[in-house]
PDB file of C-alpha atoms and ligand atoms in Angstrom:
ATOM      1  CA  UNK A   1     -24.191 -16.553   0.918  1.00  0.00           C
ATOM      2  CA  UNK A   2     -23.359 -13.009   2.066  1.00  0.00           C
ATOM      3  CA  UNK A   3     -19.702 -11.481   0.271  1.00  0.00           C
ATOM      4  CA  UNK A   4     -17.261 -10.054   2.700  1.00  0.00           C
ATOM      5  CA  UNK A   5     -15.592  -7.227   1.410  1.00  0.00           C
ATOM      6  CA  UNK A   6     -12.526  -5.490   3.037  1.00  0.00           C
ATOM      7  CA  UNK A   7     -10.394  -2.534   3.089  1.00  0.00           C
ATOM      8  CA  UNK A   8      -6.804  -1.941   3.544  1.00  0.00           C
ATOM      9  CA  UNK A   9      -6.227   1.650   4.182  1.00  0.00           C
ATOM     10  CA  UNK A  10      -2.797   3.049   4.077  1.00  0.00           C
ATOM     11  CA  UNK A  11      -0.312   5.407   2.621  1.00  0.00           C
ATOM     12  CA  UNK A  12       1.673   3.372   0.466  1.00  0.00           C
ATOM     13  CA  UNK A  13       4.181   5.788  -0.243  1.00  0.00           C
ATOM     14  CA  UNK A  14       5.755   3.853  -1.929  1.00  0.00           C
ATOM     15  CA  UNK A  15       4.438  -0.207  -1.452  1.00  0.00           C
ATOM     16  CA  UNK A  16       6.426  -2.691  -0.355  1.00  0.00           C
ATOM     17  CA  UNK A  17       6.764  -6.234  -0.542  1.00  0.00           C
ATOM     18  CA  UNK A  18       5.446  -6.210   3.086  1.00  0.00           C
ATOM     19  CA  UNK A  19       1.933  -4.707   1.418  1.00  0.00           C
ATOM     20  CA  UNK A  20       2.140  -6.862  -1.308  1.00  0.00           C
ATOM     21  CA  UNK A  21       2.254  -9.800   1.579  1.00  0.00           C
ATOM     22  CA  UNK A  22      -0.454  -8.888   3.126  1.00  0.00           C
ATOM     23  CA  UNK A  23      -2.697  -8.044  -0.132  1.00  0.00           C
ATOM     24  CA  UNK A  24      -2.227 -11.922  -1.202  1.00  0.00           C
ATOM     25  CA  UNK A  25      -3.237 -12.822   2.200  1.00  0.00           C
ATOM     26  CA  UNK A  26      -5.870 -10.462   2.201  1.00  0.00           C
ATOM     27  CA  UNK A  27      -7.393 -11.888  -1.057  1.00  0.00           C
ATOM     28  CA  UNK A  28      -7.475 -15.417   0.341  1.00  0.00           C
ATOM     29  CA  UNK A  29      -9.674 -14.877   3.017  1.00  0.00           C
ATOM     30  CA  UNK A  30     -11.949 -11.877   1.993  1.00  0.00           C
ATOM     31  CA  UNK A  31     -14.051 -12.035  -0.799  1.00  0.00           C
ATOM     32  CA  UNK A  32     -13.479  -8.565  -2.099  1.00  0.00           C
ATOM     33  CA  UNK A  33     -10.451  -6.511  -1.143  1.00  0.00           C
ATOM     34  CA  UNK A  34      -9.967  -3.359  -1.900  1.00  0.00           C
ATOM     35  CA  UNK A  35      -6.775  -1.607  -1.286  1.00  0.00           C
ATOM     36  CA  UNK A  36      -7.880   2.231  -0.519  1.00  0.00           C
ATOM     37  CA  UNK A  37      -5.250   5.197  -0.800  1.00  0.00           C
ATOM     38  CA  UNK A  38      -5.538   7.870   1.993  1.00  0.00           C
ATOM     39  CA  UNK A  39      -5.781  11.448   0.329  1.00  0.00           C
ATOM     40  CA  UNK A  40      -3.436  13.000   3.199  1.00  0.00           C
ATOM     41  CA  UNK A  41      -3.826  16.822   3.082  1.00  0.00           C
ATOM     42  CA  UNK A  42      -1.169  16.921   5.670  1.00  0.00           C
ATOM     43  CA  UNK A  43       1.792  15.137   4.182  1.00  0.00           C
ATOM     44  CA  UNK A  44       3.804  15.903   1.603  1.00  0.00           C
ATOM     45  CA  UNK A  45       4.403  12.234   0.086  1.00  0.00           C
ATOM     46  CA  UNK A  46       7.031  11.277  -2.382  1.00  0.00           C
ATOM     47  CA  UNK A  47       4.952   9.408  -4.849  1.00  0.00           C
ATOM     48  CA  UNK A  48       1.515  11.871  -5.980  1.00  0.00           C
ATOM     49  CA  UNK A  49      -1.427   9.819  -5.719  1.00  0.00           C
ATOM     50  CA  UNK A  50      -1.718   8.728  -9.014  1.00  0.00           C
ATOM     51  CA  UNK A  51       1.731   7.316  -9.048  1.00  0.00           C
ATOM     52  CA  UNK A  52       1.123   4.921  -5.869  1.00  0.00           C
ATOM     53  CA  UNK A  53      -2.596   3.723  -7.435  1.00  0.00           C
ATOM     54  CA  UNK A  54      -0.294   2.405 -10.757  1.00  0.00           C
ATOM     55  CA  UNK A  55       2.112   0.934  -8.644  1.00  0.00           C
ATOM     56  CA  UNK A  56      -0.091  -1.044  -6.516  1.00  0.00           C
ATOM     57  CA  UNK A  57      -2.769  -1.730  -9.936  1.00  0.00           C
ATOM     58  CA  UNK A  58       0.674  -3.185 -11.577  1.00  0.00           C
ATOM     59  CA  UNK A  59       1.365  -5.388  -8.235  1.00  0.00           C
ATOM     60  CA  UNK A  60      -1.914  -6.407  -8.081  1.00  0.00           C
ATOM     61  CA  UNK A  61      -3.145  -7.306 -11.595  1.00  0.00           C
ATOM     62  CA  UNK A  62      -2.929 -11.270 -10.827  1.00  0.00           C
ATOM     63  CA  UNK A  63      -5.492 -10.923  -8.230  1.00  0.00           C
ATOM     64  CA  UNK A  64      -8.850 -11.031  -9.293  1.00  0.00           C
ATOM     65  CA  UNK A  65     -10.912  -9.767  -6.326  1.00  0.00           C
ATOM     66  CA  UNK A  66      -8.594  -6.929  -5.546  1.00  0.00           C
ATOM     67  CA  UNK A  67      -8.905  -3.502  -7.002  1.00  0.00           C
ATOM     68  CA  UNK A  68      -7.487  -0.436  -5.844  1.00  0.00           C
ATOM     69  CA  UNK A  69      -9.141   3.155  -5.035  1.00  0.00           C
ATOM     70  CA  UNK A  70      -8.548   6.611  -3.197  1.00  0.00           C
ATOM     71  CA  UNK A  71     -10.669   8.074  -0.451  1.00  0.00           C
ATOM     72  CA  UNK A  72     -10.267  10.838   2.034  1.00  0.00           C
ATOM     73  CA  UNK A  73     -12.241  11.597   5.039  1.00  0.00           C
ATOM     74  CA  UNK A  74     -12.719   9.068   7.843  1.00  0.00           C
ATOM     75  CA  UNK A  75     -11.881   5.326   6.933  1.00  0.00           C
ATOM     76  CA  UNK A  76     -15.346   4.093   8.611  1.00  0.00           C
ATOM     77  CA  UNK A  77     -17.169   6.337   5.576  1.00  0.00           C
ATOM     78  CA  UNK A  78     -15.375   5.230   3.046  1.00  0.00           C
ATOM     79  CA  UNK A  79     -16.230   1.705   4.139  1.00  0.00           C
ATOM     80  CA  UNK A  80     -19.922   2.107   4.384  1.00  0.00           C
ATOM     81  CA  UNK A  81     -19.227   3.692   1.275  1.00  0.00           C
ATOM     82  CA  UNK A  82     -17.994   0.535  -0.494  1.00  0.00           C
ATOM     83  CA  UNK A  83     -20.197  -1.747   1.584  1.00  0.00           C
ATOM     84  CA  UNK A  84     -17.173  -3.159   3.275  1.00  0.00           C
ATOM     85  CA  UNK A  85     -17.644  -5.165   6.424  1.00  0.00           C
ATOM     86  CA  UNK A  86     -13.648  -5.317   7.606  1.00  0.00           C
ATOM     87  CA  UNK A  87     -10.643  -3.062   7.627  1.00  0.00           C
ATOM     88  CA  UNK A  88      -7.414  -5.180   6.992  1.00  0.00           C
ATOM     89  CA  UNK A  89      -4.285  -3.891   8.842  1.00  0.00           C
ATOM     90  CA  UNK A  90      -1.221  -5.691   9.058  1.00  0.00           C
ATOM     91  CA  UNK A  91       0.740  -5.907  12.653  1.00  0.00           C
ATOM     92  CA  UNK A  92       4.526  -6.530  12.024  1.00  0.00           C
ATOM     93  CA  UNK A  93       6.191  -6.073  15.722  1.00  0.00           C
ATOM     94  CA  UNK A  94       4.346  -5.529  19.089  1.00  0.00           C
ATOM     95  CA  UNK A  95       5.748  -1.737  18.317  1.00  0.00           C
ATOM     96  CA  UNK A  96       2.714  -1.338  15.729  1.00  0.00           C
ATOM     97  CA  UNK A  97       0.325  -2.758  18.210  1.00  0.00           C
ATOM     98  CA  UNK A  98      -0.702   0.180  20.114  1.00  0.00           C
ATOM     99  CA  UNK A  99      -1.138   2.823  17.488  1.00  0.00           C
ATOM    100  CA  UNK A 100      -3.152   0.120  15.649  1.00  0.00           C
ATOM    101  CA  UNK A 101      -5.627  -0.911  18.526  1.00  0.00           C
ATOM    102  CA  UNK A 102      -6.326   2.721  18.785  1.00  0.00           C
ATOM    103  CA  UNK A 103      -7.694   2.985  15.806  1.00  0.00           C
ATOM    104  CA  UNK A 104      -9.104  -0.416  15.692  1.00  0.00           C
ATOM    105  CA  UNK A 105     -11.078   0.721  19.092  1.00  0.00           C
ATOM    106  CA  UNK A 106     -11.761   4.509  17.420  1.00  0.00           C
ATOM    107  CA  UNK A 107     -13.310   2.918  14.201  1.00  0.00           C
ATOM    108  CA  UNK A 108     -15.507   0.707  16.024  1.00  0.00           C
ATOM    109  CA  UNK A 109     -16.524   3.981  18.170  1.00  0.00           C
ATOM    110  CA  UNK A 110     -17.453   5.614  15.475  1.00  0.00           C
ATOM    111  CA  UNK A 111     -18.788   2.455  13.268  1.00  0.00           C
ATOM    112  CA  UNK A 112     -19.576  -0.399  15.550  1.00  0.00           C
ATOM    113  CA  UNK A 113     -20.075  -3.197  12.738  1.00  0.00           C
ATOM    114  CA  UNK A 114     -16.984  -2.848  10.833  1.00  0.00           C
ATOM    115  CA  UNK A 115     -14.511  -5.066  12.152  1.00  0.00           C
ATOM    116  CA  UNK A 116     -10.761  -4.611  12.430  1.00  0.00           C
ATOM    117  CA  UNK A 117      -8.701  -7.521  11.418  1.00  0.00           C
ATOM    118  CA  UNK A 118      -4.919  -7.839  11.705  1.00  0.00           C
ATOM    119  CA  UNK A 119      -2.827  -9.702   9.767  1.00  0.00           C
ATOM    120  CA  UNK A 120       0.720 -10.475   9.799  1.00  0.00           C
ATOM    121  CA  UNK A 121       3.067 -10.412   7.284  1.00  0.00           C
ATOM    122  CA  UNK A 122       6.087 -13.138   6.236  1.00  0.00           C
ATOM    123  CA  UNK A 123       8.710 -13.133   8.755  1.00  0.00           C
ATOM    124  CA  UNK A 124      11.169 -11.471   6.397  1.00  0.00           C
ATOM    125  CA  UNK A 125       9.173  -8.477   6.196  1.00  0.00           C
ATOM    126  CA  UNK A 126       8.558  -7.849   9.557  1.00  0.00           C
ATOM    127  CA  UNK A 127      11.128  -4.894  10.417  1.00  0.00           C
ATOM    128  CA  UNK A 128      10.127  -2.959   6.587  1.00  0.00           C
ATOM    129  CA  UNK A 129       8.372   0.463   6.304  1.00  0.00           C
ATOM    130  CA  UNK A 130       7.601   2.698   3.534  1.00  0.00           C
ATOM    131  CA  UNK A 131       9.430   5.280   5.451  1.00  0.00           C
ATOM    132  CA  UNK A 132      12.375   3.203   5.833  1.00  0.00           C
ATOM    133  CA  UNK A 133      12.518   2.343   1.965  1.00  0.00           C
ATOM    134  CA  UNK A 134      11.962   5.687   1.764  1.00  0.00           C
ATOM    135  CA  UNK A 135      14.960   6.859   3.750  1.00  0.00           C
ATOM    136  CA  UNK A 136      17.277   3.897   2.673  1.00  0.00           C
ATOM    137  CA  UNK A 137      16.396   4.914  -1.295  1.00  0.00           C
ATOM    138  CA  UNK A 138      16.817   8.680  -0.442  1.00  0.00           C
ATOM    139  CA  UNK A 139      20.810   7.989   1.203  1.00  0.00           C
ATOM    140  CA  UNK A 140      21.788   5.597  -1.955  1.00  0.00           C
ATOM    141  CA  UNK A 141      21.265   2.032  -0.080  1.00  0.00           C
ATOM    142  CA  UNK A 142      19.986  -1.040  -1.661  1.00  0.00           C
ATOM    143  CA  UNK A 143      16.229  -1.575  -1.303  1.00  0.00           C
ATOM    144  CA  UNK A 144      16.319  -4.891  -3.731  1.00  0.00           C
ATOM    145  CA  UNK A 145      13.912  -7.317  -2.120  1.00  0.00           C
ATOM    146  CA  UNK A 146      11.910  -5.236   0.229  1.00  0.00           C
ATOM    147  CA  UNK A 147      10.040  -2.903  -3.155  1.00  0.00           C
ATOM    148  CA  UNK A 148       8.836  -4.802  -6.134  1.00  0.00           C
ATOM    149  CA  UNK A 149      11.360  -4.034  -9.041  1.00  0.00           C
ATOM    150  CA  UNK A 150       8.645  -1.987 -10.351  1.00  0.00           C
ATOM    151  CA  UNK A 151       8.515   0.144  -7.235  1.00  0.00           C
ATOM    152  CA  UNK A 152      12.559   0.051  -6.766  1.00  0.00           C
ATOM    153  CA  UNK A 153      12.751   1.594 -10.779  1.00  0.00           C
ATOM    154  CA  UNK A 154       9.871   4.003 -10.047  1.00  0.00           C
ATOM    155  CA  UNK A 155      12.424   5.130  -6.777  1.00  0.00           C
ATOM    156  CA  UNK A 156      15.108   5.331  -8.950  1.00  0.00           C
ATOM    157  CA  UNK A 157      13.592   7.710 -11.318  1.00  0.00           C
ATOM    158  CA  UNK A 158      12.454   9.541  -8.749  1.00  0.00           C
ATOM    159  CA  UNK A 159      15.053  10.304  -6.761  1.00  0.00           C
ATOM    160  CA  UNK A 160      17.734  10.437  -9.916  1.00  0.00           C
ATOM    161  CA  UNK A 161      15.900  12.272 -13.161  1.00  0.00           C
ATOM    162  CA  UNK A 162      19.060  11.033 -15.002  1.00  0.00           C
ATOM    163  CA  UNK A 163      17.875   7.571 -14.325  1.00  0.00           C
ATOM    164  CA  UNK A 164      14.322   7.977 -16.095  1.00  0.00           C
ATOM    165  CA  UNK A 165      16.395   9.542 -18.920  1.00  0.00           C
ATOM    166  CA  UNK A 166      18.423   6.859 -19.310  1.00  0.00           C
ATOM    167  CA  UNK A 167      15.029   4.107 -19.398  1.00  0.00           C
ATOM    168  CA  UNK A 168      13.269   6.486 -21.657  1.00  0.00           C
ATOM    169  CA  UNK A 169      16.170   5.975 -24.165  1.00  0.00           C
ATOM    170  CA  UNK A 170      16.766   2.377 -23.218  1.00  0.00           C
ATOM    171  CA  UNK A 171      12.835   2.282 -24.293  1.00  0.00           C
ATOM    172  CA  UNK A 172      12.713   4.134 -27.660  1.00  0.00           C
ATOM    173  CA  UNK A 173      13.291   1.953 -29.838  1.00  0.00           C
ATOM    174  CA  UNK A 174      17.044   2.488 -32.227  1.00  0.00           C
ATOM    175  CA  UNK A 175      16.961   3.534 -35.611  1.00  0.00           C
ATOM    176  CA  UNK A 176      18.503   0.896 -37.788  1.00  0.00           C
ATOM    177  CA  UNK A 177      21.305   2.189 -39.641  1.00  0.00           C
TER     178      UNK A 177
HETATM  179  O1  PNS B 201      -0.268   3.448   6.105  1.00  0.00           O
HETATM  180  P1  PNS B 201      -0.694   4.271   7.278  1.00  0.00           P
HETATM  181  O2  PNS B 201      -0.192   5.696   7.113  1.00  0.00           O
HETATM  182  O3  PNS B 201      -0.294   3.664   8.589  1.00  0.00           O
HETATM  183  O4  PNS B 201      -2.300   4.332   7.259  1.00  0.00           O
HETATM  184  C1  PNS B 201      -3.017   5.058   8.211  1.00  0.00           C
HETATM  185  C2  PNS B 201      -4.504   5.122   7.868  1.00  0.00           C
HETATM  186  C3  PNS B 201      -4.712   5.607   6.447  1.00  0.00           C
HETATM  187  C4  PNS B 201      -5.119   3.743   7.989  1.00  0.00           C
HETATM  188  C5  PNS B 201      -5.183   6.083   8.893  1.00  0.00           C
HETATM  189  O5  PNS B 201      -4.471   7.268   8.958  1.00  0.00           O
HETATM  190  C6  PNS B 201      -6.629   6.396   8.550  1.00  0.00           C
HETATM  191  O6  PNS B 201      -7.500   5.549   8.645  1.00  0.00           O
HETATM  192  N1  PNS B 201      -6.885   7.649   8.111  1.00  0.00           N
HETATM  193  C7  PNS B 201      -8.185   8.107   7.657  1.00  0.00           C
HETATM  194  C8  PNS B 201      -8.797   9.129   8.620  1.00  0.00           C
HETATM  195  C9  PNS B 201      -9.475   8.425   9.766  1.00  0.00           C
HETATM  196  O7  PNS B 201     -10.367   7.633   9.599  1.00  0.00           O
HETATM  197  N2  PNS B 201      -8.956   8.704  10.974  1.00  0.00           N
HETATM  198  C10 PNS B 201      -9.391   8.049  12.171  1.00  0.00           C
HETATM  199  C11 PNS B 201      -8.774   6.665  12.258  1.00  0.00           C
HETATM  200  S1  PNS B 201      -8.943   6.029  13.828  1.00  0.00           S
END
């Protein structure tokens, strides 16, 4: 019988818990999913590249048919690139819907077999956005439940070297005495 794979494009800068959501999803009804990484020449993200693949390979490891990758250029290449057959996107509020049907309807200009499908994510994730865990991390709020802890500590760091000081002791391990 004929594998589907599937893409889910995105920034993930940083991943949420809304990303993770759909990822599970994802992995139940695709049989490959691969979560690609834009390389964005025009923005300036918080998290490097590198940073955001080992945050989403830690999130992911308990998935078998998932793996993560980067690509740049056009999201239709990069899927005839990995053979995929569908682009996954999730739709939280009818506010995403229009900037996602245009590119649903401008990948399937340029790539007429690749298939757009939208998922959505659990209820309680509905109104979260990198950019808003970006900007709520950034002012000092609590982003505890919307950013795996691994994501929230990564934040931390970022936004407060002291912090990574601090876990880099907490790590080392104490000389006896
Ligand atoms: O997480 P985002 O930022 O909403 O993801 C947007 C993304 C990466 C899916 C979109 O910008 C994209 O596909 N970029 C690749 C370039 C491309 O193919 N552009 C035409 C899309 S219609």
């Amino acid at each position: 019988m004929r594998k589907v794979i599937a893409i889910y494009p995105g920034s993930f800068d940083p991943p949420t818990n809304g990303h993770l959501d759909l990822i599970e999803r994802g992995s139940k009804i695709f049989d490959r999913l691969i979560v690609a990484i834009l390389r964005n020449l025009d923005k300036a993200p918080l998290f490097a590249l590198s940073e955001r693949a080992l945050m989403l390979e830690a999130m992911t490891e308990d998935f078998s048919n998932v793996r993560v990758d980067i690509f740049d250029g056009l999201t239709v290449d990069y899927a005839a690139k990995v053979k995929a057959g569908a682009v996954l996107r999730g739709i939280r509020a009818i506010s995403d819907y229009e900037y996602e049907l245009q590119m649903a309807l401008m990948n399937r200009r340029l790539q007429p077999n690749l298939e757009t499908v939208f998922m959505m994510p659990a209820e309680q994730y509905s109104y979260l956005s990198s950019r808003l865990v970006r900007e709520v991390a950034q002012l000092g709020g609590s982003i505890k439940g919307l950013v795996p802890d691994l994501v929230e500590r990564r934040l931390r760091e970022k936004l407060d070297p002291a912090v990574k000081l601090q876990h880099a002791r907490d790590l080392k391990p104490r000389k006896r005495g």
